[in-house]
Short mmCIF file of C-alpha atoms and ligand atoms in Angstrom, two decimals:
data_model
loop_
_atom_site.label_atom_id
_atom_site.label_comp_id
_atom_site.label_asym_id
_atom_site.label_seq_id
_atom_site.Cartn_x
_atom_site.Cartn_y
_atom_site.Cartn_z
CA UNK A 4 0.00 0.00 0.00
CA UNK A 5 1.17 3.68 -0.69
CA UNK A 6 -1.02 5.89 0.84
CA UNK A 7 -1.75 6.95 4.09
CA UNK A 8 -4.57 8.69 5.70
CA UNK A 9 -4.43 11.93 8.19
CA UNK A 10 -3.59 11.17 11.74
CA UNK A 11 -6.78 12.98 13.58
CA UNK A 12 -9.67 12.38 10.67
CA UNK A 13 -12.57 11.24 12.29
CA UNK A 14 -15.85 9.55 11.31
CA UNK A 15 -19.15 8.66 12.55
CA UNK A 16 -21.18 5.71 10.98
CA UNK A 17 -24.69 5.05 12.10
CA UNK A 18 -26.18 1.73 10.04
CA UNK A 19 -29.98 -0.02 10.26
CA UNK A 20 -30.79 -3.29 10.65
CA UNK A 21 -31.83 -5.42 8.18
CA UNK A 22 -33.91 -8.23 7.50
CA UNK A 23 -33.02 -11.01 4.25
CA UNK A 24 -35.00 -13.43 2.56
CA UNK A 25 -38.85 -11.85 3.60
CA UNK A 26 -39.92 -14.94 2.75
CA UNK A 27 -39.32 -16.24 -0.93
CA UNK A 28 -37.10 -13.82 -1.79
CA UNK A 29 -33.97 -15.97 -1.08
CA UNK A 30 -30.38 -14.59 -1.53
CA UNK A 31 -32.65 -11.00 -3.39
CA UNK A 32 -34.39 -9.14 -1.00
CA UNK A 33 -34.10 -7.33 1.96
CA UNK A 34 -35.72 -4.88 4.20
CA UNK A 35 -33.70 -2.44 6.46
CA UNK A 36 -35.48 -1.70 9.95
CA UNK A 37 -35.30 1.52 12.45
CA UNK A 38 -32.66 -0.43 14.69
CA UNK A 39 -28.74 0.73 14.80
CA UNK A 40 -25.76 0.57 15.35
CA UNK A 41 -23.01 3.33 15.55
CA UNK A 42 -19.63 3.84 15.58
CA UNK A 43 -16.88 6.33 16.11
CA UNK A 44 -13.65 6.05 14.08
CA UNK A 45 -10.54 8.16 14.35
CA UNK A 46 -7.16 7.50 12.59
CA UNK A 47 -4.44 7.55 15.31
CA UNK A 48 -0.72 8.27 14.60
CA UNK A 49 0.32 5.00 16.62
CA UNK A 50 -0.26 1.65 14.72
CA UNK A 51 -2.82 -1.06 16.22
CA UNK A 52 -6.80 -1.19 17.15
CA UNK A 53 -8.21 0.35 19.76
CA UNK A 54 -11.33 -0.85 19.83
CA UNK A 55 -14.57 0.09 22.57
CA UNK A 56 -17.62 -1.64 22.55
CA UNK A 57 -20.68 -0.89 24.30
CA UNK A 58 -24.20 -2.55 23.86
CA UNK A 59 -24.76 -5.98 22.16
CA UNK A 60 -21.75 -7.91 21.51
CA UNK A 61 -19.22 -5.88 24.67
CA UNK A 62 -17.14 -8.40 26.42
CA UNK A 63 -17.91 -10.96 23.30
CA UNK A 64 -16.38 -9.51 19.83
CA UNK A 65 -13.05 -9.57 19.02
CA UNK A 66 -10.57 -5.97 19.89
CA UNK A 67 -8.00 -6.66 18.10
CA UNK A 68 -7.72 -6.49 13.59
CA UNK A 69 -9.56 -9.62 13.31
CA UNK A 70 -12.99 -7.78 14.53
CA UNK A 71 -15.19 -7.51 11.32
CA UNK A 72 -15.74 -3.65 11.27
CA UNK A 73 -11.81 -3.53 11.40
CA UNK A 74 -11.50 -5.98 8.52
CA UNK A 75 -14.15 -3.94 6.10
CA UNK A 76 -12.04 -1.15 6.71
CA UNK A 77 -8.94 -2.65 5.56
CA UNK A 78 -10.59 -4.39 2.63
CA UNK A 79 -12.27 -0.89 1.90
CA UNK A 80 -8.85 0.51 2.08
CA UNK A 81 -6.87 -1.67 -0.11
CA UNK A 82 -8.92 -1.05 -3.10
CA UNK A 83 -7.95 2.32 -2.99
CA UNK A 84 -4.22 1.23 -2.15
CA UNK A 85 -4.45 2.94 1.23
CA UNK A 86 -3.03 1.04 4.37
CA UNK A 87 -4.60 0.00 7.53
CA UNK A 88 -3.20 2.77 9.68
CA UNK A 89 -3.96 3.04 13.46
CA UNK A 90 -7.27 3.33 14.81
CA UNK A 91 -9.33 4.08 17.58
CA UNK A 92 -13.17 2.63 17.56
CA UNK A 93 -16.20 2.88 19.67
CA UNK A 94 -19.36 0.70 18.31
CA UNK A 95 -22.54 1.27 20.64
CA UNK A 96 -24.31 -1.55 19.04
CA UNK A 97 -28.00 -2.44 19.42
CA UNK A 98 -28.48 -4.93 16.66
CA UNK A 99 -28.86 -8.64 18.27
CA UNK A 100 -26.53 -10.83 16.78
CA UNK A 101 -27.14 -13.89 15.32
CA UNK A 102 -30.45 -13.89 15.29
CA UNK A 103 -31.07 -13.14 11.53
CA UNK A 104 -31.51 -9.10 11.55
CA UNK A 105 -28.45 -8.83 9.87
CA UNK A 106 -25.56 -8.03 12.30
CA UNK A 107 -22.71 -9.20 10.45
CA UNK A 108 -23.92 -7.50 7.56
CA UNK A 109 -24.20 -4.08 9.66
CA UNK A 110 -21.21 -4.51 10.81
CA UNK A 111 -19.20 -4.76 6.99
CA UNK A 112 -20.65 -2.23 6.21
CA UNK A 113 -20.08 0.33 9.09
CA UNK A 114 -16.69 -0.35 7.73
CA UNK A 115 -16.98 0.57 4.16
CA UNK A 116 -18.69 3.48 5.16
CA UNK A 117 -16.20 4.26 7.95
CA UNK A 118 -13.74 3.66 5.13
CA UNK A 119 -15.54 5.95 2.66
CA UNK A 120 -15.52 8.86 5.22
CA UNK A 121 -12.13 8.40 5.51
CA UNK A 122 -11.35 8.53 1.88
CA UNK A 123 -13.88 12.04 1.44
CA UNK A 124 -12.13 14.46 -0.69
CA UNK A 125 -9.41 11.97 -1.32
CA UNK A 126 -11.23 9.07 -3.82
CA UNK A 127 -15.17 8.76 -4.19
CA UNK A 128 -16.24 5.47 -3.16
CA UNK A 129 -19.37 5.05 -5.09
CA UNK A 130 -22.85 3.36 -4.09
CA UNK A 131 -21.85 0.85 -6.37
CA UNK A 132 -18.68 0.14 -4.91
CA UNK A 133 -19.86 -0.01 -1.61
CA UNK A 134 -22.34 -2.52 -2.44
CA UNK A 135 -19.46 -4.55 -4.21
CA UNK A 136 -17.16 -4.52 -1.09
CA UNK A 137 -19.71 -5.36 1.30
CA UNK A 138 -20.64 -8.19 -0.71
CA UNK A 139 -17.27 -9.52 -1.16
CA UNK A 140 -17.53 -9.69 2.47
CA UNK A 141 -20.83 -11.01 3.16
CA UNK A 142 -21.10 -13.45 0.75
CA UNK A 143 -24.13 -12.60 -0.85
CA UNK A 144 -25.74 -9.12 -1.15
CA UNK A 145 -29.34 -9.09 0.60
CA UNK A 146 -28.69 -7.84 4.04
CA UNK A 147 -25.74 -5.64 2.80
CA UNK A 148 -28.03 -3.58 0.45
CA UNK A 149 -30.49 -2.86 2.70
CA UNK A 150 -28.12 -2.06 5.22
CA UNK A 151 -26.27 0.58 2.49
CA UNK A 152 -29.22 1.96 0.61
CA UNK A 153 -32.23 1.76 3.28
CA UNK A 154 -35.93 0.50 2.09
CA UNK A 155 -36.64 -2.26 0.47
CA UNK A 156 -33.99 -3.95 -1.87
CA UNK A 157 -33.87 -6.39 -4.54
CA UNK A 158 -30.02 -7.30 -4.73
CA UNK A 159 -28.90 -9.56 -7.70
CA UNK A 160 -25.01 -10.92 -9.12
CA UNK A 161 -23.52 -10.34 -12.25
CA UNK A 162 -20.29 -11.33 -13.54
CA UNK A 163 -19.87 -7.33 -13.21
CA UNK A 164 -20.61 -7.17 -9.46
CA UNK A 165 -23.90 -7.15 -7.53
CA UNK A 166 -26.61 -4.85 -8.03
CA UNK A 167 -29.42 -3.37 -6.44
CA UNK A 168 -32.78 -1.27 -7.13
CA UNK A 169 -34.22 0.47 -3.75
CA UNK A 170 -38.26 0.77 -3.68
CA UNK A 171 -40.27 2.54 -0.88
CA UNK A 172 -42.58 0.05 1.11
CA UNK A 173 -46.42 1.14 1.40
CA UNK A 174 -46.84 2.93 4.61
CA UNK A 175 -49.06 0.55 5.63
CA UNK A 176 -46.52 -2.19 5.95
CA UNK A 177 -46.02 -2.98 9.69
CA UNK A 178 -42.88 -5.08 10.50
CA UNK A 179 -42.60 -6.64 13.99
CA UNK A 180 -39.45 -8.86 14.53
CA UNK A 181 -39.89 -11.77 17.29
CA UNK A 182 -36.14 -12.54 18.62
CA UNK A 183 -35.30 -15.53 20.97
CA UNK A 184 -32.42 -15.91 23.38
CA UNK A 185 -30.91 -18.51 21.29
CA UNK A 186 -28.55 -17.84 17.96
CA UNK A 187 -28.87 -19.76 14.36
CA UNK A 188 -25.66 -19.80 12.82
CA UNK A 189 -25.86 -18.46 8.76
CA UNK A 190 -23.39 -20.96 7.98
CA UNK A 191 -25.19 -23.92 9.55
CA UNK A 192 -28.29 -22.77 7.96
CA UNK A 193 -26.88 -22.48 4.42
CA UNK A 194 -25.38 -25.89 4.94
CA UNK A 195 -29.33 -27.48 5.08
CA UNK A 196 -30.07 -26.10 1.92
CA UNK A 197 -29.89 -28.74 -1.08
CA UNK A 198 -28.14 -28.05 -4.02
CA UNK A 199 -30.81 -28.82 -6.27
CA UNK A 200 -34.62 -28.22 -6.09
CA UNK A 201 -37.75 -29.22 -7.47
CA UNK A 202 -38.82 -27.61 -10.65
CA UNK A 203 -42.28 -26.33 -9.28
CA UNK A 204 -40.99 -25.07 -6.19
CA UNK A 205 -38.83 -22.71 -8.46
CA UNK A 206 -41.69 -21.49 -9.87
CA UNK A 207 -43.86 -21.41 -6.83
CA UNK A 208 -41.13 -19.14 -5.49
CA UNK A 209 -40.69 -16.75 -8.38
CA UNK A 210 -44.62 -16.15 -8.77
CA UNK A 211 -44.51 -15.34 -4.72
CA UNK A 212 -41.38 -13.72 -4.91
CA UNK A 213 -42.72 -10.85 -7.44
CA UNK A 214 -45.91 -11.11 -5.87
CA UNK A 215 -44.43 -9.73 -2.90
CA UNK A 216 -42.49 -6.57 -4.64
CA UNK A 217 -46.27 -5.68 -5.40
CA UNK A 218 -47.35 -6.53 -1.88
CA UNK A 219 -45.12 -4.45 0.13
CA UNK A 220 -45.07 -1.10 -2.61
CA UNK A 221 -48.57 -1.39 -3.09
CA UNK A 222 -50.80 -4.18 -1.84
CA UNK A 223 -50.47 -5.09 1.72
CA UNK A 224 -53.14 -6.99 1.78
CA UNK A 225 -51.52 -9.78 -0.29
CA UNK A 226 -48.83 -9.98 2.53
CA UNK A 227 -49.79 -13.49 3.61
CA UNK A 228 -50.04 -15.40 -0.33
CA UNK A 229 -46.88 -13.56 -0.99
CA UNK A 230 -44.67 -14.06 1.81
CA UNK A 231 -45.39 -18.23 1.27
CA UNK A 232 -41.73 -20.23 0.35
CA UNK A 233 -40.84 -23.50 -0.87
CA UNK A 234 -36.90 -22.06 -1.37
CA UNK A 235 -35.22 -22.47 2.00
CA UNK A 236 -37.49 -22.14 5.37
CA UNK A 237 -38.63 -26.07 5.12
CA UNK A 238 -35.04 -27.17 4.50
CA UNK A 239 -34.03 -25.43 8.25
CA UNK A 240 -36.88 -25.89 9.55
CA UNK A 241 -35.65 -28.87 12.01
CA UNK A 242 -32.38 -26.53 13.23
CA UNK A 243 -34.87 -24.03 14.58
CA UNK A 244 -38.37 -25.86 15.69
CA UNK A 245 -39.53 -23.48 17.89
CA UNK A 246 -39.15 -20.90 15.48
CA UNK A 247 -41.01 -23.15 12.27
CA UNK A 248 -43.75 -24.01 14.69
CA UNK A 249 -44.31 -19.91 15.64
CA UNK A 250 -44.34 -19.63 12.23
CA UNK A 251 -46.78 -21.74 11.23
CA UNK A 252 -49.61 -20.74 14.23
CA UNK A 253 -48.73 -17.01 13.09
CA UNK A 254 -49.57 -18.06 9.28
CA UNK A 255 -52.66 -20.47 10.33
CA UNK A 256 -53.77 -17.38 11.87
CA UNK A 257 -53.36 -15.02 9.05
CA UNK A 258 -50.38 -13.22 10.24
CA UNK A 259 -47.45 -12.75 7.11
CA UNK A 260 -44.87 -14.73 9.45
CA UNK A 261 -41.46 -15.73 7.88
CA UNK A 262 -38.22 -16.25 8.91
CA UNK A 263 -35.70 -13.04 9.23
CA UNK A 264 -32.77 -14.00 7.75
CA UNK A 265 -31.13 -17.32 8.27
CA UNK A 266 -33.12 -17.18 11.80
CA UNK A 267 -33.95 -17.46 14.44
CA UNK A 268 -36.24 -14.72 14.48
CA UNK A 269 -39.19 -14.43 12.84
CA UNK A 270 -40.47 -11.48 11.16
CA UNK A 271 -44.29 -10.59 10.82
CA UNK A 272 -44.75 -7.84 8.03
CA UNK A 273 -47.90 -6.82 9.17
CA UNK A 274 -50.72 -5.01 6.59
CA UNK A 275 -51.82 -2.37 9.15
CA UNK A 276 -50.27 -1.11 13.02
CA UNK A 277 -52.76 -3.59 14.80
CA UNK A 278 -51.45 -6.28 13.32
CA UNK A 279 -48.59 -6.17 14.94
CA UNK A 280 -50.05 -6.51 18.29
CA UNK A 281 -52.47 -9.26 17.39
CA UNK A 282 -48.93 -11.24 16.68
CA UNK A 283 -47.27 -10.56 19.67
CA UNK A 284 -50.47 -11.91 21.75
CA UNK A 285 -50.26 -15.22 19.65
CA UNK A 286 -46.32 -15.57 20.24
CA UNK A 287 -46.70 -14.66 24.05
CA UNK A 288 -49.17 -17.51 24.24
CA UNK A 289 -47.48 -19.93 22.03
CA UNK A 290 -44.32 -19.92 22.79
CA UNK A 291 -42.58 -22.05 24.88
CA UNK A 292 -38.74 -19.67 25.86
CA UNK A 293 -38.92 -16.40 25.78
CA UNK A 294 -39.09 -14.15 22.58
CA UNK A 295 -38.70 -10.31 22.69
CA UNK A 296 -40.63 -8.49 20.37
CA UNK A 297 -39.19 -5.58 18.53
CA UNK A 298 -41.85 -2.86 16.54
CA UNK A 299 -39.46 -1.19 13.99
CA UNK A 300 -40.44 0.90 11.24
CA UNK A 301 -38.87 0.51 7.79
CA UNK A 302 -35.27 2.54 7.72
CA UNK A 303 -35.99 4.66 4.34
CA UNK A 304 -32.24 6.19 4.93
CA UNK A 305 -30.02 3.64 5.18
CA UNK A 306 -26.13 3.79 6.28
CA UNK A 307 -25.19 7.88 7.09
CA UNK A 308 -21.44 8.82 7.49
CA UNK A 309 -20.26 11.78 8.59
CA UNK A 310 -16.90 13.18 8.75
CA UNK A 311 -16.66 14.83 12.20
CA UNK A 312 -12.83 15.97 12.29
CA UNK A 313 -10.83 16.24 9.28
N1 HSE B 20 -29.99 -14.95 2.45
C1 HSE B 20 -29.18 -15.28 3.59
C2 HSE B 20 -29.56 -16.67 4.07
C3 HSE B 20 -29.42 -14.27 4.68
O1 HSE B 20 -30.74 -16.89 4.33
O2 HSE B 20 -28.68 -17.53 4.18
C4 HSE B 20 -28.61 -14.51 5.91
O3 HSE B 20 -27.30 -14.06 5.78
#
């Protein structure tokens, strides 16, 4: 690497969380959510990490180079040909993690945007190459765009790079996210999915999977026929049984109930407000551990950076 950044320059970084899959929309779409974390980074003149965490994850993540935000920024960094130089980071996190609201996701890209403050003025880092970045990191672009662009987002892969086109969700649309005290590892859960799958659940999924692009910009009331999935819920179902069998007396009872992520959670996207509540009765009575529920409007803004000391 041959450049270095300015000993002082500070950034903050606030990003959503997000929530992948929404049912049949495996590996495509995602839905960012009124939940946060945010971090302070300054570029210190001494090498290393300093790293300060308060909130979900303090006492647990890594505070040394190897802790993801620090990573993204070095990743970020290197395509620009700029070194890792010292830093100084303070994450007050609130997203759970492992629970399928996107937390790893959050946390790549609080670095590329940490890294993009960095570079202001120096090299543009655009929306597109954020996206790319993140994705290299993630794996797969879902949570990351949502997380980035705020909204709804269907993400897709080209040889190019991934894409993504943002849509507003109908104000009507009514999220509630039901987390447990247990984690689902992504990993694990991608390991349960076959290689191969039938022909007709293909196309169950694409009809439900546009369906629900119509759903959430326009028709709410279709929520619970489009949110249906043949794609990758069943296949994980048995790693996460308390979570499949919520799911199924939520749907049995009309509520749009599918899993957030790679799980555990569940997300309800709700047509109207009451909704919501009507869903959190049934999962207080049904369930057998506890489950927290979490009433979080729709991010529309997505990941903010702002340079606070050049
Ligand atoms: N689409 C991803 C999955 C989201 O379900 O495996 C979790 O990272």
């Amino acid at each position: 690497m041959t450049n270095s950044l300015t000993v002082g320059r500070r950034v903050s970084v606030r990003v959503p969380a997000t929530s992948a899959n929404l049912g049949p929309g495996f590996d495509t779409l995602g839905l960012a959510l009124a939940l946060y974390d945010e971090l302070e980074i300054e570029v210190l003149a001494e090498p290393g990490v300093q790293i300060e965490v308060t909130g979900v994850g303090a006492g647990e993540v890594p505070t040394d180079e190897t802790h993801l935000v620090v990573r993204a920024i070095a990743h970020s960094l290197a395509r620009y040909d700029y070194a890792l130089p010292g830093l100084r980071l303070v994450a007050h996190n609130s997203i759970p993690h492992g629970r399928g609201l996107g937390s790893s996701g959050a946390a790549i890209v609080s670095g590329v945007m940490a890294a993009s403050g960095l570079l202001d003025g120096i090299v543009e880092v655009t929306e597109a190459d954020a996206l790319a970045l993140a994705t290299e990191l993630e794996g797969h672009p879902d949570n990351v765009a949502p997380a980035l662009f705020g909204g709804l987002t269907i993400a897709w892969t080209t040889p190019d790079g991934p894409l993504h086109k943002k849509l507003m969700v109908h104000r009507g649309v009514s999220p509630v996210v039901f987390v447990p005290e247990h984690v689902m590892s992504t990993a694990l859960a991608r390991s349960l999915q076959p290689e191969s799958v039938p022909h007709k659940d293909a196309v169950f999924n694409v009809s439900r999977s546009a369906l629900l692009v119509a759903a959430l910009i326009q028709s709410p009331e279709l929520l619970l026929a489009a949110t249906e999935d043949r794609l990758h819920q069943n296949y994980r179902a048995a790693a996460m049984p308390e979570t499949d069998r919520l799911i199924s007396a939520l749907r049995a009872a009309g509520y749009p109930a599918v899993v957030s992520g790679a799980g555990p959670s569940i997300l309800v996207l709700g047509s109207d407000p009451a909704q919501r509540l009507g869903a959190a009765e049934l999962v207080a009575v049904e369930s057998e551990t506890t489950w927290q529920a979490l009433m979080l409007a729709v991010d529309f803004k997505g990941s903010t950076v702002e340079l606070v000391s050049t």
